[in-house]
Amino acid sequence: KAGVTQTPRYLIKTRGQQVTLSCSPISGHRSVSWYQQTPGQGLQFLFEYFSETQRNKGNFPGRFSGRQFSNSRSEMNVSTLELGDSALYLCASKLSTVFETQYFGPGTRLLVL
Amino acid sequence: GENVEQHPSTLSVQEGDSAVIKCTYSDSASNYFPWYKQELGKRPQLIIDIRSNVGEKKDQRIAVTLNKTAKHFSLHITETQPEDSAVYFCAAVYGGATNKLIFGTGTLLAVQP
């Protein structure tokens, strides 16, 4: 099976702009989670989607939003970008429950200037 | 709050020595604790996990121990090799019904040949 894929891999934006990142899970996986990774902060949970519904949400401002489509592909949107949003954004997919192995994608590296 | 504390943030050992990374969680209801390894420039990958009904789990040179009373769990790597050099993340399930996976801030392990 193909692994988790993310597009684009790299992105440069300026403050105030918005950005949309895409994640395609492993075939058959219904859960997609998004994480922000920055040096010193580890992997911070953004949100999780399962069967097109947001199942969990982290402690991020409303500028961060997401959605999931019927084929389980997910998108994450960040509006009104700030310098502090520069990070590696990772998505991860799993079959359904939290007890199952979560497989990460390669990430999208976002730089906000 | 929902957090997982991880120590140390960096760890340097000589090849062949053992390495221990410790994590503490705050939700007594947490019942699943995976460990992920992230090599430089690569995505995190699950290396071992443990559920709360088990006190210890081993897989070759890697072992994880769980102390539910103290709410901490540890990763033990024996006979370390240079290819063990990576960032290691612990995680714990939070939220009961919501079941979010919250990660620690990571430990950079350097194995000196």
PDB file of C-alpha atoms in Angstrom:
ATOM      1  CA  LYS A   1       0.000   0.000   0.000  1.00  0.00           C
ATOM      2  CA  ALA A   2       1.133   3.518  -0.671  1.00  0.00           C
ATOM      3  CA  GLY A   3       2.034   5.527   2.395  1.00  0.00           C
ATOM      4  CA  VAL A   4       0.601   8.797   3.607  1.00  0.00           C
ATOM      5  CA  THR A   5       1.306  11.608   1.169  1.00  0.00           C
ATOM      6  CA  GLN A   6       1.242  15.350   1.688  1.00  0.00           C
ATOM      7  CA  THR A   7       1.284  18.225  -0.752  1.00  0.00           C
ATOM      8  CA  PRO A   8       2.941  20.550  -1.189  1.00  0.00           C
ATOM      9  CA  ARG A   9       6.199  19.555   0.506  1.00  0.00           C
ATOM     10  CA  TYR A  10       7.465  23.108   0.837  1.00  0.00           C
ATOM     11  CA  LEU A  11       5.672  26.405   0.923  1.00  0.00           C
ATOM     12  CA  ILE A  12       6.688  30.040   1.391  1.00  0.00           C
ATOM     13  CA  LYS A  13       4.031  32.591   2.273  1.00  0.00           C
ATOM     14  CA  THR A  14       3.929  36.104   3.664  1.00  0.00           C
ATOM     15  CA  ARG A  15       2.182  37.338   6.755  1.00  0.00           C
ATOM     16  CA  GLY A  16      -1.551  37.805   6.328  1.00  0.00           C
ATOM     17  CA  GLN A  17      -1.905  35.279   3.549  1.00  0.00           C
ATOM     18  CA  GLN A  18      -3.719  32.012   3.873  1.00  0.00           C
ATOM     19  CA  VAL A  19      -2.575  28.516   3.004  1.00  0.00           C
ATOM     20  CA  THR A  20      -4.146  25.123   2.346  1.00  0.00           C
ATOM     21  CA  LEU A  21      -2.272  21.885   2.903  1.00  0.00           C
ATOM     22  CA  SER A  22      -3.397  18.498   1.671  1.00  0.00           C
ATOM     23  CA  CYS A  23      -3.039  14.996   3.082  1.00  0.00           C
ATOM     24  CA  SER A  24      -3.906  11.686   1.447  1.00  0.00           C
ATOM     25  CA  PRO A  25      -4.109   8.828   3.964  1.00  0.00           C
ATOM     26  CA  ILE A  26      -3.240   5.196   3.473  1.00  0.00           C
ATOM     27  CA  SER A  27      -5.993   3.436   1.570  1.00  0.00           C
ATOM     28  CA  GLY A  28      -8.659   2.220   3.982  1.00  0.00           C
ATOM     29  CA  HIS A  29      -7.657   4.552   6.795  1.00  0.00           C
ATOM     30  CA  ARG A  30     -10.552   6.695   7.960  1.00  0.00           C
ATOM     31  CA  SER A  31      -8.801   8.823  10.568  1.00  0.00           C
ATOM     32  CA  VAL A  32      -6.501  11.715   9.723  1.00  0.00           C
ATOM     33  CA  SER A  33      -4.760  13.796  12.373  1.00  0.00           C
ATOM     34  CA  TRP A  34      -2.741  16.963  11.893  1.00  0.00           C
ATOM     35  CA  TYR A  35       0.257  18.086  13.941  1.00  0.00           C
ATOM     36  CA  GLN A  36       2.472  21.146  14.019  1.00  0.00           C
ATOM     37  CA  GLN A  37       6.148  20.429  14.645  1.00  0.00           C
ATOM     38  CA  THR A  38       8.526  23.172  15.729  1.00  0.00           C
ATOM     39  CA  PRO A  39      11.962  22.944  17.377  1.00  0.00           C
ATOM     40  CA  GLY A  40      11.560  22.575  21.112  1.00  0.00           C
ATOM     41  CA  GLN A  41       7.774  22.138  20.974  1.00  0.00           C
ATOM     42  CA  GLY A  42       7.596  18.621  19.708  1.00  0.00           C
ATOM     43  CA  LEU A  43       4.469  17.460  17.932  1.00  0.00           C
ATOM     44  CA  GLN A  44       1.504  19.625  18.828  1.00  0.00           C
ATOM     45  CA  PHE A  45      -1.905  18.187  18.039  1.00  0.00           C
ATOM     46  CA  LEU A  46      -4.079  20.345  15.810  1.00  0.00           C
ATOM     47  CA  PHE A  47      -7.138  18.220  15.061  1.00  0.00           C
ATOM     48  CA  GLU A  48      -8.361  14.833  13.963  1.00  0.00           C
ATOM     49  CA  TYR A  49     -10.958  13.973  11.363  1.00  0.00           C
ATOM     50  CA  PHE A  50     -12.815  10.703  11.131  1.00  0.00           C
ATOM     51  CA  SER A  51     -15.442   9.937   8.509  1.00  0.00           C
ATOM     52  CA  GLU A  52     -15.606  13.603   7.451  1.00  0.00           C
ATOM     53  CA  THR A  53     -16.229  14.823  11.012  1.00  0.00           C
ATOM     54  CA  GLN A  54     -13.839  16.575  13.349  1.00  0.00           C
ATOM     55  CA  ARG A  55     -13.432  14.123  16.203  1.00  0.00           C
ATOM     56  CA  ASN A  56     -10.801  15.937  18.264  1.00  0.00           C
ATOM     57  CA  LYS A  57      -9.317  19.400  18.457  1.00  0.00           C
ATOM     58  CA  GLY A  58      -6.149  20.779  19.984  1.00  0.00           C
ATOM     59  CA  ASN A  59      -5.490  24.168  21.508  1.00  0.00           C
ATOM     60  CA  PHE A  60      -4.914  26.223  18.403  1.00  0.00           C
ATOM     61  CA  PRO A  61      -6.685  29.449  17.395  1.00  0.00           C
ATOM     62  CA  GLY A  62      -9.602  29.449  14.994  1.00  0.00           C
ATOM     63  CA  ARG A  63      -7.276  30.507  12.168  1.00  0.00           C
ATOM     64  CA  PHE A  64      -6.432  26.813  11.902  1.00  0.00           C
ATOM     65  CA  SER A  65      -9.180  24.751  10.357  1.00  0.00           C
ATOM     66  CA  GLY A  66      -9.559  21.549   8.444  1.00  0.00           C
ATOM     67  CA  ARG A  67     -11.896  19.241   6.670  1.00  0.00           C
ATOM     68  CA  GLN A  68     -12.092  15.717   5.403  1.00  0.00           C
ATOM     69  CA  PHE A  69     -13.617  14.475   2.205  1.00  0.00           C
ATOM     70  CA  SER A  70     -15.577  11.309   1.535  1.00  0.00           C
ATOM     71  CA  ASN A  71     -12.425   9.577   0.234  1.00  0.00           C
ATOM     72  CA  SER A  72     -10.726  10.362   3.588  1.00  0.00           C
ATOM     73  CA  ARG A  73      -8.359  12.901   2.064  1.00  0.00           C
ATOM     74  CA  SER A  74      -7.971  15.857   4.369  1.00  0.00           C
ATOM     75  CA  GLU A  75      -7.056  19.494   4.016  1.00  0.00           C
ATOM     76  CA  MET A  76      -5.810  21.923   6.592  1.00  0.00           C
ATOM     77  CA  ASN A  77      -6.203  25.670   6.198  1.00  0.00           C
ATOM     78  CA  VAL A  78      -4.436  28.453   8.020  1.00  0.00           C
ATOM     79  CA  SER A  79      -5.785  31.962   7.508  1.00  0.00           C
ATOM     80  CA  THR A  80      -4.088  35.271   8.271  1.00  0.00           C
ATOM     81  CA  LEU A  81      -0.653  33.701   8.562  1.00  0.00           C
ATOM     82  CA  GLU A  82       1.706  34.845  11.294  1.00  0.00           C
ATOM     83  CA  LEU A  83       5.480  34.458  11.492  1.00  0.00           C
ATOM     84  CA  GLY A  84       5.000  31.951  14.323  1.00  0.00           C
ATOM     85  CA  ASP A  85       3.090  29.640  12.012  1.00  0.00           C
ATOM     86  CA  SER A  86       6.357  28.667  10.337  1.00  0.00           C
ATOM     87  CA  ALA A  87       6.680  24.970  11.064  1.00  0.00           C
ATOM     88  CA  LEU A  88       6.580  21.461   9.694  1.00  0.00           C
ATOM     89  CA  TYR A  89       2.964  20.330   9.410  1.00  0.00           C
ATOM     90  CA  LEU A  90       2.546  16.579   9.636  1.00  0.00           C
ATOM     91  CA  CYS A  91      -0.536  14.570   9.000  1.00  0.00           C
ATOM     92  CA  ALA A  92      -1.008  11.005  10.170  1.00  0.00           C
ATOM     93  CA  SER A  93      -3.555   8.381   9.308  1.00  0.00           C
ATOM     94  CA  LYS A  94      -4.835   5.285  11.050  1.00  0.00           C
ATOM     95  CA  LEU A  95      -7.674   2.856  10.579  1.00  0.00           C
ATOM     96  CA  SER A  96      -9.977   4.240  13.243  1.00  0.00           C
ATOM     97  CA  THR A  97      -9.235   4.013  16.972  1.00  0.00           C
ATOM     98  CA  VAL A  98      -6.427   5.668  18.915  1.00  0.00           C
ATOM     99  CA  PHE A  99      -4.960   2.261  19.785  1.00  0.00           C
ATOM    100  CA  GLU A 100      -3.984   1.554  16.209  1.00  0.00           C
ATOM    101  CA  THR A 101      -0.650   2.487  14.701  1.00  0.00           C
ATOM    102  CA  GLN A 102      -0.595   5.986  13.341  1.00  0.00           C
ATOM    103  CA  TYR A 103       1.378   6.452  10.116  1.00  0.00           C
ATOM    104  CA  PHE A 104       2.845   9.851   9.397  1.00  0.00           C
ATOM    105  CA  GLY A 105       3.251  11.615   6.105  1.00  0.00           C
ATOM    106  CA  PRO A 106       6.485  13.377   5.087  1.00  0.00           C
ATOM    107  CA  GLY A 107       5.146  16.756   6.143  1.00  0.00           C
ATOM    108  CA  THR A 108       4.743  20.171   4.574  1.00  0.00           C
ATOM    109  CA  ARG A 109       7.366  22.695   5.595  1.00  0.00           C
ATOM    110  CA  LEU A 110       5.766  26.136   5.767  1.00  0.00           C
ATOM    111  CA  LEU A 111       7.831  29.287   5.976  1.00  0.00           C
ATOM    112  CA  VAL A 112       6.039  32.540   6.701  1.00  0.00           C
ATOM    113  CA  LEU A 113       7.979  35.708   5.873  1.00  0.00           C
TER     114      LEU A 113
ATOM    115  CA  GLY B   1      -3.945  20.218  31.421  1.00  0.00           C
ATOM    116  CA  GLU B   2      -3.245  17.904  28.536  1.00  0.00           C
ATOM    117  CA  ASN B   3       0.488  17.536  28.465  1.00  0.00           C
ATOM    118  CA  VAL B   4       3.210  14.940  28.474  1.00  0.00           C
ATOM    119  CA  GLU B   5       6.550  15.866  30.006  1.00  0.00           C
ATOM    120  CA  GLN B   6       9.597  14.214  28.491  1.00  0.00           C
ATOM    121  CA  HIS B   7      13.180  14.131  29.804  1.00  0.00           C
ATOM    122  CA  PRO B   8      15.931  14.573  28.941  1.00  0.00           C
ATOM    123  CA  SER B   9      15.682  16.835  25.918  1.00  0.00           C
ATOM    124  CA  THR B  10      19.093  15.650  24.707  1.00  0.00           C
ATOM    125  CA  LEU B  11      21.014  12.487  25.514  1.00  0.00           C
ATOM    126  CA  SER B  12      24.476  11.476  24.361  1.00  0.00           C
ATOM    127  CA  VAL B  13      25.740   7.935  24.920  1.00  0.00           C
ATOM    128  CA  GLN B  14      28.631   5.814  23.744  1.00  0.00           C
ATOM    129  CA  GLU B  15      27.915   2.999  21.325  1.00  0.00           C
ATOM    130  CA  GLY B  16      27.017  -0.108  23.301  1.00  0.00           C
ATOM    131  CA  ASP B  17      25.723   1.785  26.319  1.00  0.00           C
ATOM    132  CA  SER B  18      22.080   1.912  27.363  1.00  0.00           C
ATOM    133  CA  ALA B  19      19.786   4.908  26.967  1.00  0.00           C
ATOM    134  CA  VAL B  20      16.715   5.736  29.037  1.00  0.00           C
ATOM    135  CA  ILE B  21      14.079   8.348  28.222  1.00  0.00           C
ATOM    136  CA  LYS B  22      11.350   9.176  30.722  1.00  0.00           C
ATOM    137  CA  CYS B  23       7.870  10.633  30.289  1.00  0.00           C
ATOM    138  CA  THR B  24       5.191  11.742  32.714  1.00  0.00           C
ATOM    139  CA  TYR B  25       1.494  12.145  31.983  1.00  0.00           C
ATOM    140  CA  SER B  26      -1.232  13.797  34.025  1.00  0.00           C
ATOM    141  CA  ASP B  27      -4.473  12.018  33.064  1.00  0.00           C
ATOM    142  CA  SER B  28      -4.962   8.947  35.218  1.00  0.00           C
ATOM    143  CA  ALA B  29      -7.411   7.673  32.597  1.00  0.00           C
ATOM    144  CA  SER B  30      -4.693   7.465  29.941  1.00  0.00           C
ATOM    145  CA  ASN B  31      -4.414   3.885  28.777  1.00  0.00           C
ATOM    146  CA  TYR B  32      -2.183   3.844  25.708  1.00  0.00           C
ATOM    147  CA  PHE B  33       1.440   4.974  25.393  1.00  0.00           C
ATOM    148  CA  PRO B  34       3.277   4.764  22.052  1.00  0.00           C
ATOM    149  CA  TRP B  35       6.852   5.780  21.296  1.00  0.00           C
ATOM    150  CA  TYR B  36       7.899   7.244  17.969  1.00  0.00           C
ATOM    151  CA  LYS B  37      11.348   7.624  16.428  1.00  0.00           C
ATOM    152  CA  GLN B  38      12.104  10.426  13.999  1.00  0.00           C
ATOM    153  CA  GLU B  39      15.374  10.317  12.115  1.00  0.00           C
ATOM    154  CA  LEU B  40      16.769  13.528  10.692  1.00  0.00           C
ATOM    155  CA  GLY B  41      14.644  14.731   7.786  1.00  0.00           C
ATOM    156  CA  LYS B  42      12.256  11.819   8.020  1.00  0.00           C
ATOM    157  CA  ARG B  43       8.767  11.242   9.336  1.00  0.00           C
ATOM    158  CA  PRO B  44       8.078   9.861  12.848  1.00  0.00           C
ATOM    159  CA  GLN B  45       7.610   6.094  12.988  1.00  0.00           C
ATOM    160  CA  LEU B  46       6.140   3.948  15.743  1.00  0.00           C
ATOM    161  CA  ILE B  47       8.780   1.790  17.430  1.00  0.00           C
ATOM    162  CA  ILE B  48       6.929   0.345  20.398  1.00  0.00           C
ATOM    163  CA  ASP B  49       3.753   0.909  22.386  1.00  0.00           C
ATOM    164  CA  ILE B  50       2.232  -0.252  25.649  1.00  0.00           C
ATOM    165  CA  ARG B  51      -1.260  -0.389  27.074  1.00  0.00           C
ATOM    166  CA  SER B  52      -2.098   0.310  30.696  1.00  0.00           C
ATOM    167  CA  ASN B  53      -2.872  -3.307  31.506  1.00  0.00           C
ATOM    168  CA  VAL B  54       0.795  -4.195  30.942  1.00  0.00           C
ATOM    169  CA  GLY B  55       3.761  -3.105  33.051  1.00  0.00           C
ATOM    170  CA  GLU B  56       6.533  -3.815  30.569  1.00  0.00           C
ATOM    171  CA  LYS B  57       6.957  -4.687  26.923  1.00  0.00           C
ATOM    172  CA  LYS B  58      10.123  -5.659  25.041  1.00  0.00           C
ATOM    173  CA  ASP B  59      11.077  -5.828  21.401  1.00  0.00           C
ATOM    174  CA  GLN B  60      14.685  -6.873  20.860  1.00  0.00           C
ATOM    175  CA  ARG B  61      16.864  -4.028  22.183  1.00  0.00           C
ATOM    176  CA  ILE B  62      13.927  -1.772  22.999  1.00  0.00           C
ATOM    177  CA  ALA B  63      11.712  -1.952  26.072  1.00  0.00           C
ATOM    178  CA  VAL B  64       9.044   0.266  27.582  1.00  0.00           C
ATOM    179  CA  THR B  65       7.998   0.253  31.234  1.00  0.00           C
ATOM    180  CA  LEU B  66       4.867   1.792  32.705  1.00  0.00           C
ATOM    181  CA  ASN B  67       4.191   2.867  36.283  1.00  0.00           C
ATOM    182  CA  LYS B  68       0.488   3.736  36.440  1.00  0.00           C
ATOM    183  CA  THR B  69       0.621   4.804  40.073  1.00  0.00           C
ATOM    184  CA  ALA B  70       3.325   7.380  39.433  1.00  0.00           C
ATOM    185  CA  LYS B  71       1.915   8.161  35.969  1.00  0.00           C
ATOM    186  CA  HIS B  72       5.193   7.768  34.179  1.00  0.00           C
ATOM    187  CA  PHE B  73       6.606   5.527  31.510  1.00  0.00           C
ATOM    188  CA  SER B  74      10.085   5.037  30.113  1.00  0.00           C
ATOM    189  CA  LEU B  75      11.846   3.877  26.966  1.00  0.00           C
ATOM    190  CA  HIS B  76      14.937   1.742  27.404  1.00  0.00           C
ATOM    191  CA  ILE B  77      17.369   1.074  24.559  1.00  0.00           C
ATOM    192  CA  THR B  78      20.164  -1.394  25.251  1.00  0.00           C
ATOM    193  CA  GLU B  79      23.388  -1.931  23.298  1.00  0.00           C
ATOM    194  CA  THR B  80      22.899   1.332  21.455  1.00  0.00           C
ATOM    195  CA  GLN B  81      24.138   1.660  17.884  1.00  0.00           C
ATOM    196  CA  PRO B  82      24.828   4.756  15.772  1.00  0.00           C
ATOM    197  CA  GLU B  83      21.623   4.097  13.794  1.00  0.00           C
ATOM    198  CA  ASP B  84      19.660   4.613  17.019  1.00  0.00           C
ATOM    199  CA  SER B  85      20.566   8.313  16.784  1.00  0.00           C
ATOM    200  CA  ALA B  86      17.285  10.180  16.275  1.00  0.00           C
ATOM    201  CA  VAL B  87      14.612  12.174  18.092  1.00  0.00           C
ATOM    202  CA  TYR B  88      12.330  10.016  20.204  1.00  0.00           C
ATOM    203  CA  PHE B  89       8.796  11.095  21.122  1.00  0.00           C
ATOM    204  CA  CYS B  90       6.599   9.605  23.780  1.00  0.00           C
ATOM    205  CA  ALA B  91       2.834  10.040  23.685  1.00  0.00           C
ATOM    206  CA  ALA B  92      -0.219   9.380  25.819  1.00  0.00           C
ATOM    207  CA  VAL B  93      -3.915   9.180  25.134  1.00  0.00           C
ATOM    208  CA  TYR B  94      -5.985  11.953  26.671  1.00  0.00           C
ATOM    209  CA  GLY B  95      -9.631  12.734  26.902  1.00  0.00           C
ATOM    210  CA  GLY B  96     -11.397   9.471  27.537  1.00  0.00           C
ATOM    211  CA  ALA B  97     -14.100   9.447  24.913  1.00  0.00           C
ATOM    212  CA  THR B  98     -12.251  11.923  22.723  1.00  0.00           C
ATOM    213  CA  ASN B  99      -9.028   9.925  22.807  1.00  0.00           C
ATOM    214  CA  LYS B 100      -6.470  12.477  21.657  1.00  0.00           C
ATOM    215  CA  LEU B 101      -2.864  11.384  21.296  1.00  0.00           C
ATOM    216  CA  ILE B 102      -0.654  14.002  22.968  1.00  0.00           C
ATOM    217  CA  PHE B 103       3.092  13.942  22.351  1.00  0.00           C
ATOM    218  CA  GLY B 104       6.019  14.892  24.518  1.00  0.00           C
ATOM    219  CA  THR B 105       8.556  17.458  23.339  1.00  0.00           C
ATOM    220  CA  GLY B 106      11.065  14.873  22.165  1.00  0.00           C
ATOM    221  CA  THR B 107      14.525  13.625  23.127  1.00  0.00           C
ATOM    222  CA  LEU B 108      17.465  13.954  20.772  1.00  0.00           C
ATOM    223  CA  LEU B 109      19.555  10.826  21.226  1.00  0.00           C
ATOM    224  CA  ALA B 110      23.100  10.869  19.897  1.00  0.00           C
ATOM    225  CA  VAL B 111      25.022   7.608  19.905  1.00  0.00           C
ATOM    226  CA  GLN B 112      28.750   8.234  19.623  1.00  0.00           C
ATOM    227  CA  PRO B 113      30.707   5.517  17.770  1.00  0.00           C
TER     228      PRO B 113
END
